[in-house]
């Protein structure tokens, strides 16, 4: 060790102290820190090295302090007092240390989070290990970017309670919800809440990755959209310009198979026709012909062109057949009786056709909004 100390003390430190130029002193500090990190230090030598680090942490030159912070950012050589001092320095110096240094206690990291700097919260959230106590504080108090980084960090020990807090705090922030959804392990309760909030793509990931039964995912997603969906169907029924209304719904990305099948099951054939026309980018009169007067393959052709899910086509086929049968019986299509019989026959005329799909789309069709909300809460 004598040779090491001579090389370190007499050459590098002299160069560091005597150099007038900040760049030269920063280069010397970098070499000094690199040599310290590589050397095998005993207790006495380690104490001596840490004295040098304390001197560097107090150096007036930003470049010198930064050279130490970057070179030793993940080293266990930096003592706690030096790490805390650097964490309060300029961002260029503080962030490497905050993100990687093992010198911090949980209390130190919590203090950094609560100080409120967004970039420093992000640095804490992205550490190779984030304890449960630190993760709890970040989940409840961290900024959006820090929470997104925390959620994406599978080495962060996020409790079920903290995950629930994140989901509720950022229920309308897709980036955060997606980060949570793609964690390797998720509690079932959190998964089910995410299914209600997340996009279709994320929902599919949750179902496949976290062993959520598809019918559960479908049911929960339907609860979340139920009131809005029913309102849209009702609005379509009184719309004076269905073509424009369908164009508006398509622009909002809510014109989908679920909405059209609900409309069809409520007897709103015109809504179904105009919806198909909009999705297939074809005039209404042509969509009408394909649905009603183009033989058995016409409906399938316009349905496929509209890009609707192939697995739901038998359900739509059943709906059109039911509507035609009731219309042939002369029942007033605007009456409650027509709607009631339409729904009943729709769900029973083909018991072997995608019963689960029909069930999730239709099971709450006739409920009032209050009843539907109560059922969702009960589930």
Coordinates of C-alpha atoms in Angstrom, one line a residue:
X1 CA 0.0 0.0 0.0
X2 CA 3.0 2.3 0.5
X3 CA 3.6 2.4 -3.2
X4 CA 0.0 3.1 -3.9
X5 CA -0.1 6.0 -1.4
X6 CA 3.1 7.5 -2.8
X7 CA 1.7 7.3 -6.3
X8 CA -1.6 8.7 -5.3
X9 CA -0.5 11.3 -2.8
X10 CA 2.7 12.6 -4.3
X11 CA 1.7 12.7 -8.0
X12 CA -2.1 13.0 -8.3
X13 CA -2.8 15.1 -5.3
X14 CA 0.1 17.5 -6.0
X15 CA -1.2 17.9 -9.6
X16 CA -4.7 18.5 -8.3
X17 CA -3.7 21.1 -5.8
X18 CA -1.2 23.0 -8.0
X19 CA -3.2 23.0 -11.3
X20 CA -4.6 26.4 -12.0
X21 CA -6.9 25.4 -14.8
X22 CA -10.2 23.8 -13.8
X23 CA -10.1 21.4 -16.7
X24 CA -6.7 20.1 -15.7
X25 CA -7.7 19.8 -12.0
X26 CA -10.9 18.0 -13.1
X27 CA -8.8 15.5 -15.1
X28 CA -6.6 15.0 -12.1
X29 CA -9.6 14.5 -9.8
X30 CA -11.0 11.9 -12.3
X31 CA -7.7 10.0 -12.3
X32 CA -7.5 10.2 -8.5
X33 CA -11.0 8.8 -8.0
X34 CA -10.5 6.1 -10.6
X35 CA -7.3 4.9 -8.8
X36 CA -9.0 4.9 -5.5
X37 CA -11.9 2.8 -6.8
X38 CA -9.6 0.3 -8.4
X39 CA -7.2 -0.1 -5.4
X40 CA -7.7 -2.7 -2.6
X41 CA -7.9 -0.5 0.5
X42 CA -7.5 -1.5 4.1
X43 CA -9.3 0.4 6.9
X44 CA -6.5 3.0 7.3
X45 CA -6.2 3.6 3.5
X46 CA -9.9 3.7 3.1
X47 CA -10.1 6.4 5.8
X48 CA -7.4 8.4 4.0
X49 CA -9.1 8.1 0.7
X50 CA -12.4 9.4 2.2
X51 CA -10.6 12.4 3.6
X52 CA -9.5 13.2 0.0
X53 CA -13.1 12.8 -1.2
X54 CA -14.3 15.3 1.4
X55 CA -11.7 17.7 0.2
X56 CA -12.9 17.2 -3.4
X57 CA -16.5 17.6 -2.4
X58 CA -15.6 21.1 -1.1
X59 CA -13.6 22.1 -4.1
X60 CA -14.7 25.4 -5.5
X61 CA -14.6 24.2 -9.1
X62 CA -17.8 22.6 -10.4
X63 CA -15.8 20.5 -12.9
X64 CA -13.8 18.9 -10.1
X65 CA -16.8 18.0 -8.0
X66 CA -18.6 16.6 -11.1
X67 CA -15.5 14.5 -12.0
X68 CA -15.7 12.9 -8.6
X69 CA -19.5 12.4 -8.7
X70 CA -19.5 10.8 -12.1
X71 CA -16.4 8.6 -11.5
X72 CA -17.6 7.3 -8.1
X73 CA -21.3 7.5 -8.6
X74 CA -21.9 3.8 -7.8
X75 CA -18.9 3.3 -5.5
X76 CA -19.2 2.2 -1.9
X77 CA -16.1 4.4 -1.2
X78 CA -18.1 7.6 -0.9
X79 CA -19.2 8.1 2.7
X80 CA -22.7 9.2 3.6
X81 CA -21.7 12.7 4.5
X82 CA -20.1 13.3 1.2
X83 CA -23.0 11.7 -0.7
X84 CA -25.5 14.0 1.1
X85 CA -23.3 17.0 0.3
X86 CA -23.1 16.1 -3.4
X87 CA -26.9 15.5 -3.4
X88 CA -27.4 19.1 -2.5
X89 CA -25.1 20.4 -5.2
X90 CA -25.9 21.4 -8.8
X91 CA -28.0 18.9 -10.8
X92 CA -25.0 17.9 -13.0
X93 CA -23.2 16.8 -9.8
X94 CA -26.1 15.6 -7.7
X95 CA -28.0 13.5 -10.2
X96 CA -25.3 10.8 -10.9
X97 CA -24.9 10.3 -7.1
X98 CA -28.6 10.3 -6.3
X99 CA -29.3 7.8 -9.0
X100 CA -26.6 5.3 -8.1
X101 CA -24.7 5.8 -4.8
X102 CA -25.2 3.1 -2.2
X103 CA -24.2 5.6 0.5
X104 CA -27.8 6.9 1.0
X105 CA -30.1 5.7 3.7
X106 CA -33.8 5.4 3.0
X107 CA -34.3 8.5 5.2
X108 CA -31.8 10.4 2.9
X109 CA -33.7 9.4 -0.2
X110 CA -37.1 10.3 1.3
X111 CA -35.7 13.7 2.2
X112 CA -34.5 14.1 -1.4
X113 CA -38.0 13.1 -2.8
X114 CA -39.8 15.5 -0.4
X115 CA -37.5 18.4 -1.4
X116 CA -39.6 18.5 -4.5
X117 CA -37.1 18.6 -7.4
X118 CA -38.7 16.6 -10.3
X119 CA -35.4 15.6 -11.8
X120 CA -34.1 14.4 -8.4
X121 CA -37.3 12.5 -7.8
X122 CA -36.8 10.8 -11.1
X123 CA -33.2 9.9 -10.2
X124 CA -34.4 8.2 -7.0
X125 CA -37.2 6.4 -8.8
X126 CA -34.8 4.9 -11.3
X127 CA -32.3 3.5 -8.8
X128 CA -31.3 -0.2 -9.1
X129 CA -33.1 -0.8 -5.8
X130 CA -35.9 1.3 -4.4
X131 CA -37.0 0.2 -0.9
X132 CA -40.7 -0.1 0.0
X133 CA -40.5 3.0 2.3
X134 CA -39.0 5.1 -0.4
X135 CA -41.4 3.8 -3.0
X136 CA -44.4 4.6 -0.8
X137 CA -43.3 8.2 -0.6
X138 CA -42.7 8.5 -4.3
X139 CA -46.0 6.9 -5.1
X140 CA -47.9 9.3 -2.9
X141 CA -45.9 12.5 -3.4
X142 CA -43.7 12.1 -6.5
X143 CA -44.3 14.0 -9.8
X144 CA -45.8 12.3 -12.8
X145 CA -42.5 11.6 -14.5
X146 CA -41.0 10.2 -11.3
X147 CA -44.0 7.9 -10.7
X148 CA -43.9 6.7 -14.2
X149 CA -40.2 5.8 -13.8
X150 CA -40.9 4.2 -10.5
X151 CA -43.7 2.1 -11.9
X152 CA -41.5 0.9 -14.8
X153 CA -38.7 -0.1 -12.4
X154 CA -39.3 -3.7 -11.4
X155 CA -36.6 -3.3 -8.8
X156 CA -38.8 -0.9 -6.9
X157 CA -40.6 -2.6 -4.0
X158 CA -44.1 -1.2 -4.6
X159 CA -46.7 -2.5 -2.2
X160 CA -50.2 -3.2 -3.3
X161 CA -51.3 -0.1 -1.5
X162 CA -48.8 2.1 -3.2
X163 CA -49.7 0.7 -6.6
X164 CA -53.3 1.5 -5.9
X165 CA -52.3 5.0 -4.9
X166 CA -50.4 5.4 -8.2
X167 CA -53.4 4.1 -10.3
X168 CA -55.8 6.5 -8.6
X169 CA -53.5 9.5 -8.7
X170 CA -52.8 9.1 -12.4
X171 CA -56.1 7.4 -13.5
X172 CA -56.2 9.8 -16.5
X173 CA -52.5 9.5 -17.4
X174 CA -52.0 6.7 -19.9
X175 CA -48.2 6.7 -19.7
X176 CA -48.3 6.0 -15.9
X177 CA -51.0 3.4 -16.2
X178 CA -49.1 1.6 -19.0
X179 CA -45.9 1.6 -16.9
X180 CA -47.8 0.0 -14.0
X181 CA -49.5 -2.5 -16.3
X182 CA -46.2 -3.8 -17.6
X183 CA -44.7 -4.5 -14.2
X184 CA -43.7 -8.2 -13.8
X185 CA -45.9 -8.8 -10.8
X186 CA -49.2 -7.1 -10.1
X187 CA -51.8 -7.8 -7.4
X188 CA -55.2 -8.9 -8.7
X189 CA -57.0 -5.9 -7.3
X190 CA -54.7 -3.5 -9.0
X191 CA -54.9 -5.5 -12.3
X192 CA -58.7 -5.3 -12.2
X193 CA -58.6 -1.5 -11.6
X194 CA -56.2 -1.1 -14.5
X195 CA -58.5 -3.0 -16.8
X196 CA -61.2 -0.5 -16.2
X197 CA -58.9 2.4 -17.0
X198 CA -56.3 1.3 -19.6
X199 CA -56.3 1.2 -23.3
X200 CA -57.4 -1.9 -25.3
X201 CA -53.8 -2.8 -26.0
X202 CA -52.7 -2.5 -22.4
X203 CA -55.9 -4.4 -21.4
X204 CA -54.9 -7.3 -23.7
X205 CA -51.4 -7.4 -22.1
X206 CA -52.9 -7.6 -18.6
X207 CA -55.2 -10.5 -19.6
X208 CA -52.3 -12.4 -21.2
X209 CA -49.6 -11.5 -18.8
X210 CA -51.3 -11.6 -15.4
X211 CA -53.7 -14.5 -15.9
X212 CA -56.9 -12.5 -15.7
X213 CA -59.8 -14.5 -17.1
X214 CA -60.9 -12.8 -20.4
X215 CA -64.5 -12.7 -19.2
X216 CA -63.4 -10.8 -16.1
X217 CA -61.5 -8.3 -18.2
X218 CA -64.4 -7.9 -20.6
X219 CA -66.9 -7.4 -17.7
X220 CA -64.7 -4.9 -15.9
X221 CA -64.0 -2.9 -19.1
X222 CA -67.7 -2.9 -19.8
X223 CA -68.6 -1.5 -16.4
X224 CA -66.3 1.4 -17.0
X225 CA -67.8 2.2 -20.4
X226 CA -71.4 1.2 -19.7
X227 CA -73.0 4.6 -19.0
X228 CA -71.2 6.4 -21.8
X229 CA -72.0 3.6 -24.3
X230 CA -75.7 3.6 -23.4
X231 CA -75.8 7.4 -23.7
X232 CA -74.2 7.2 -27.1
X233 CA -76.8 4.7 -28.3
X234 CA -79.6 6.9 -27.0
X235 CA -78.1 9.9 -28.7
X236 CA -77.9 8.1 -32.0
X237 CA -81.6 7.2 -31.7
X238 CA -82.6 10.9 -31.6
X239 CA -79.9 12.3 -33.9
X240 CA -81.3 14.2 -36.9
X241 CA -78.1 13.6 -38.9
X242 CA -76.9 10.0 -38.2
X243 CA -74.1 10.2 -40.8
X244 CA -72.6 13.3 -39.1
X245 CA -73.0 11.7 -35.7
X246 CA -71.2 8.5 -36.7
X247 CA -68.4 10.6 -38.3
X248 CA -68.1 12.4 -35.0
X249 CA -68.0 9.2 -33.0
X250 CA -65.4 7.7 -35.3
X251 CA -63.2 10.8 -34.9
X252 CA -63.4 10.3 -31.1
X253 CA -62.5 6.6 -31.6
X254 CA -65.6 5.3 -29.8
X255 CA -67.4 4.0 -32.9
X256 CA -66.6 0.3 -32.3
X257 CA -68.2 -3.2 -32.4
X258 CA -69.5 -2.9 -28.8
X259 CA -71.4 0.3 -29.6
X260 CA -72.8 -0.9 -32.9
X261 CA -73.9 -4.3 -31.4
X262 CA -75.6 -2.5 -28.5
X263 CA -77.4 -0.2 -31.0
X264 CA -78.5 -3.2 -33.1
X265 CA -79.8 -5.0 -30.0
X266 CA -81.8 -2.0 -29.1
X267 CA -83.4 -2.1 -32.6
X268 CA -81.6 0.9 -34.0
X269 CA -80.9 -0.5 -37.4
X270 CA -80.3 2.9 -39.0
X271 CA -77.5 3.5 -36.4
X272 CA -76.0 0.1 -37.4
X273 CA -76.2 1.0 -41.1
X274 CA -74.6 4.4 -40.8
X275 CA -72.0 3.1 -38.4
X276 CA -71.0 0.4 -40.9
X277 CA -70.9 3.0 -43.7
X278 CA -68.6 5.3 -41.7
X279 CA -66.2 2.5 -40.7
X280 CA -66.2 1.1 -44.2
X281 CA -65.8 4.5 -45.8
X282 CA -68.7 3.9 -48.1
X283 CA -72.0 5.8 -48.8
X284 CA -75.0 4.9 -46.7
X285 CA -77.1 3.7 -49.5
X286 CA -74.4 1.1 -50.4
X287 CA -74.1 0.0 -46.8
X288 CA -77.9 -0.4 -46.7
X289 CA -77.9 -2.6 -49.8
X290 CA -75.1 -4.8 -48.4
X291 CA -77.0 -5.3 -45.1
X292 CA -80.5 -5.8 -46.6
X293 CA -80.5 -6.6 -50.2
X294 CA -77.2 -8.3 -51.3
X295 CA -77.8 -11.9 -50.4
X296 CA -76.3 -13.8 -47.5
X297 CA -72.7 -12.6 -48.3
X298 CA -73.5 -8.9 -48.4
X299 CA -73.5 -8.3 -44.6
X300 CA -70.3 -10.2 -44.3
X301 CA -68.6 -8.2 -47.0
X302 CA -69.5 -4.8 -45.5
X303 CA -68.7 -6.0 -42.0
X304 CA -65.2 -7.1 -43.0
X305 CA -64.6 -3.9 -44.9
X306 CA -65.6 -2.0 -41.7
X307 CA -62.8 -3.8 -39.9
X308 CA -65.0 -5.2 -37.1
X309 CA -63.8 -8.3 -35.1
X310 CA -64.4 -11.5 -37.1
X311 CA -65.3 -13.4 -33.9
X312 CA -68.3 -11.1 -33.3
X313 CA -69.8 -11.4 -36.8
X314 CA -72.2 -14.3 -35.8
X315 CA -73.6 -12.0 -33.1
X316 CA -74.2 -9.2 -35.7
X317 CA -75.7 -11.7 -38.1
X318 CA -78.1 -12.9 -35.3
X319 CA -79.0 -9.3 -34.6
X320 CA -79.9 -8.5 -38.2
X321 CA -81.9 -11.7 -38.5
X322 CA -83.8 -10.9 -35.4
X323 CA -84.6 -7.4 -36.5
X324 CA -85.9 -8.7 -39.9
X325 CA -88.1 -11.3 -38.2
X326 CA -89.7 -8.7 -35.9
X327 CA -90.1 -6.2 -38.6
X328 CA -92.0 -8.9 -40.7
X329 CA -94.4 -9.4 -37.8
X330 CA -95.5 -5.8 -38.0
X331 CA -94.4 -4.7 -34.5
X332 CA -94.0 -1.0 -34.0
X333 CA -90.2 -0.5 -34.2
X334 CA -90.3 2.5 -31.9
X335 CA -92.2 0.7 -29.1
X336 CA -90.8 -0.7 -25.8
X337 CA -92.3 -4.1 -26.9
X338 CA -90.1 -4.1 -30.0
X339 CA -87.0 -3.4 -27.9
X340 CA -87.9 -6.0 -25.4
X341 CA -88.6 -8.7 -27.9
X342 CA -85.5 -7.7 -30.0
X343 CA -83.3 -8.2 -27.0
X344 CA -84.9 -11.5 -25.9
X345 CA -84.8 -13.1 -29.3
X346 CA -81.3 -11.8 -30.0
X347 CA -79.9 -13.5 -26.9
X348 CA -81.8 -16.8 -27.3
X349 CA -82.3 -17.5 -31.0
X350 CA -78.8 -19.0 -31.4
X351 CA -77.6 -20.4 -28.1
X352 CA -74.5 -21.9 -29.6
X353 CA -73.2 -18.6 -31.1
X354 CA -70.6 -16.8 -29.0
X355 CA -72.7 -16.7 -25.8
X356 CA -69.9 -15.2 -23.8
X357 CA -69.4 -12.4 -26.3
X358 CA -73.1 -11.6 -26.4
X359 CA -73.3 -11.7 -22.6
X360 CA -70.6 -9.2 -22.0
X361 CA -72.0 -6.8 -24.5
X362 CA -75.6 -7.2 -23.5
X363 CA -75.9 -8.3 -19.9
X364 CA -76.6 -4.7 -18.6
X365 CA -78.3 -3.3 -21.7
X366 CA -81.6 -2.8 -20.0
X367 CA -80.3 -1.6 -16.6
X368 CA -80.8 2.0 -15.6
X369 CA -77.5 3.9 -15.0
X370 CA -78.0 3.7 -11.3
X371 CA -78.5 0.0 -11.4
X372 CA -75.5 -0.5 -13.6
X373 CA -73.4 1.5 -11.3
X374 CA -74.5 -0.5 -8.3
X375 CA -73.8 -3.8 -10.1
X376 CA -70.3 -2.6 -11.0
X377 CA -69.6 -1.7 -7.4
X378 CA -70.9 -5.0 -6.2
X379 CA -68.6 -6.8 -8.6

